Amino acid sequence: AYNESTEHIVIKFLGSDFVEGSVSFYRPADKSLDFSTPMILDSVQTFSFPKKDLAMGKWRIKVEWDAAGKSFYKEYEYYK
């Protein structure tokens, strides 16, 4: 599940046995701002990233993870 909280972008993994993954942030207007980060979840299977760390504009957020022996991919668009 994806949620834009007040100060963070939040991705919650519902009912999955999370193994490992990464989140990539792509800025179509400026490739020099692109970056990836390992997905580190809290005790309730949630990844949180502060919006203040992203420049203004359109972002593509690409999430890749492995759970229960399978690979998954999900993409979101975010406008700051």
PDB file of C-alpha atoms in Angstrom:
ATOM      1  CA  ALA A   1       0.000   0.000   0.000  1.00  0.00           C
ATOM      2  CA  TYR A   2       1.232   3.517  -0.835  1.00  0.00           C
ATOM      3  CA  ASN A   3       0.383   6.589   1.201  1.00  0.00           C
ATOM      4  CA  GLU A   4       1.554  10.195   1.033  1.00  0.00           C
ATOM      5  CA  SER A   5       1.551  11.263   4.656  1.00  0.00           C
ATOM      6  CA  THR A   6       2.074  14.869   5.642  1.00  0.00           C
ATOM      7  CA  GLU A   7       5.864  14.770   5.764  1.00  0.00           C
ATOM      8  CA  HIS A   8       6.823  11.330   4.381  1.00  0.00           C
ATOM      9  CA  ILE A   9       6.198   9.037   1.459  1.00  0.00           C
ATOM     10  CA  VAL A  10       5.108   5.773   3.090  1.00  0.00           C
ATOM     11  CA  ILE A  11       5.046   2.282   1.552  1.00  0.00           C
ATOM     12  CA  LYS A  12       3.499  -0.445   3.688  1.00  0.00           C
ATOM     13  CA  PHE A  13       3.808  -4.147   2.948  1.00  0.00           C
ATOM     14  CA  LEU A  14       0.565  -5.803   3.990  1.00  0.00           C
ATOM     15  CA  GLY A  15       0.717  -9.456   4.986  1.00  0.00           C
ATOM     16  CA  SER A  16       3.923 -10.282   3.174  1.00  0.00           C
ATOM     17  CA  ASP A  17       7.093 -11.975   4.323  1.00  0.00           C
ATOM     18  CA  PHE A  18       9.449  -9.203   3.318  1.00  0.00           C
ATOM     19  CA  VAL A  19      12.922 -10.328   2.354  1.00  0.00           C
ATOM     20  CA  GLU A  20      14.769  -7.397   0.754  1.00  0.00           C
ATOM     21  CA  GLY A  21      14.278  -4.603  -1.718  1.00  0.00           C
ATOM     22  CA  SER A  22      15.125  -1.132  -2.933  1.00  0.00           C
ATOM     23  CA  VAL A  23      13.391   2.127  -3.792  1.00  0.00           C
ATOM     24  CA  SER A  24      14.574   4.217  -6.740  1.00  0.00           C
ATOM     25  CA  PHE A  25      13.640   7.863  -7.183  1.00  0.00           C
ATOM     26  CA  TYR A  26      13.767   9.153 -10.778  1.00  0.00           C
ATOM     27  CA  ARG A  27      13.374  12.816 -11.694  1.00  0.00           C
ATOM     28  CA  PRO A  28      12.476  12.978 -15.411  1.00  0.00           C
ATOM     29  CA  ALA A  29      13.442  16.665 -15.680  1.00  0.00           C
ATOM     30  CA  ASP A  30      16.897  16.252 -14.104  1.00  0.00           C
ATOM     31  CA  LYS A  31      18.660  12.874 -14.158  1.00  0.00           C
ATOM     32  CA  SER A  32      21.392  14.205 -11.873  1.00  0.00           C
ATOM     33  CA  LEU A  33      18.874  14.020  -8.991  1.00  0.00           C
ATOM     34  CA  ASP A  34      18.098  10.287  -9.510  1.00  0.00           C
ATOM     35  CA  PHE A  35      19.043   7.977  -6.647  1.00  0.00           C
ATOM     36  CA  SER A  36      18.264   4.595  -5.076  1.00  0.00           C
ATOM     37  CA  THR A  37      18.115   3.505  -1.463  1.00  0.00           C
ATOM     38  CA  PRO A  38      17.828   0.100   0.199  1.00  0.00           C
ATOM     39  CA  MET A  39      14.382  -0.528   1.595  1.00  0.00           C
ATOM     40  CA  ILE A  40      14.661  -0.683   5.370  1.00  0.00           C
ATOM     41  CA  LEU A  41      11.349  -1.488   7.026  1.00  0.00           C
ATOM     42  CA  ASP A  42      10.236  -0.700  10.546  1.00  0.00           C
ATOM     43  CA  SER A  43       8.581  -3.202  12.908  1.00  0.00           C
ATOM     44  CA  VAL A  44       5.206  -2.897  11.123  1.00  0.00           C
ATOM     45  CA  GLN A  45       6.609  -3.583   7.618  1.00  0.00           C
ATOM     46  CA  THR A  46       6.641   0.100   6.561  1.00  0.00           C
ATOM     47  CA  PHE A  47       9.211   2.053   4.521  1.00  0.00           C
ATOM     48  CA  SER A  48       9.173   5.816   5.079  1.00  0.00           C
ATOM     49  CA  PHE A  49      11.069   8.531   3.178  1.00  0.00           C
ATOM     50  CA  PRO A  50      11.018  12.261   4.063  1.00  0.00           C
ATOM     51  CA  LYS A  51       9.512  14.444   1.331  1.00  0.00           C
ATOM     52  CA  LYS A  52      11.831  17.311   2.312  1.00  0.00           C
ATOM     53  CA  ASP A  53      14.724  15.343   0.759  1.00  0.00           C
ATOM     54  CA  LEU A  54      13.158  15.549  -2.720  1.00  0.00           C
ATOM     55  CA  ALA A  55      13.462  18.545  -5.066  1.00  0.00           C
ATOM     56  CA  MET A  56      10.297  20.200  -6.372  1.00  0.00           C
ATOM     57  CA  GLY A  57       8.735  18.613  -9.457  1.00  0.00           C
ATOM     58  CA  LYS A  58       7.651  15.252 -10.822  1.00  0.00           C
ATOM     59  CA  TRP A  59       9.205  12.036  -9.497  1.00  0.00           C
ATOM     60  CA  ARG A  60       8.840   8.392 -10.484  1.00  0.00           C
ATOM     61  CA  ILE A  61       9.226   6.074  -7.517  1.00  0.00           C
ATOM     62  CA  LYS A  62      10.135   2.511  -8.436  1.00  0.00           C
ATOM     63  CA  VAL A  63       9.913  -0.165  -5.753  1.00  0.00           C
ATOM     64  CA  GLU A  64      11.491  -3.605  -6.195  1.00  0.00           C
ATOM     65  CA  TRP A  65      11.337  -6.337  -3.548  1.00  0.00           C
ATOM     66  CA  ASP A  66      11.489 -10.069  -2.959  1.00  0.00           C
ATOM     67  CA  ALA A  67       8.940 -11.838  -0.750  1.00  0.00           C
ATOM     68  CA  ALA A  68       7.950 -15.470  -0.342  1.00  0.00           C
ATOM     69  CA  GLY A  69      10.507 -16.497  -2.992  1.00  0.00           C
ATOM     70  CA  LYS A  70       9.065 -14.165  -5.672  1.00  0.00           C
ATOM     71  CA  SER A  71      10.237 -10.845  -7.135  1.00  0.00           C
ATOM     72  CA  PHE A  72       7.878  -7.851  -7.292  1.00  0.00           C
ATOM     73  CA  TYR A  73       7.895  -4.392  -8.887  1.00  0.00           C
ATOM     74  CA  LYS A  74       5.604  -1.395  -8.445  1.00  0.00           C
ATOM     75  CA  GLU A  75       5.893   2.146  -9.799  1.00  0.00           C
ATOM     76  CA  TYR A  76       4.303   5.365  -8.514  1.00  0.00           C
ATOM     77  CA  GLU A  77       4.314   8.998  -9.608  1.00  0.00           C
ATOM     78  CA  TYR A  78       4.753  11.759  -7.062  1.00  0.00           C
ATOM     79  CA  TYR A  79       4.495  15.517  -7.595  1.00  0.00           C
ATOM     80  CA  LYS A  80       6.069  17.822  -5.056  1.00  0.00           C
TER      81      LYS A  80
END
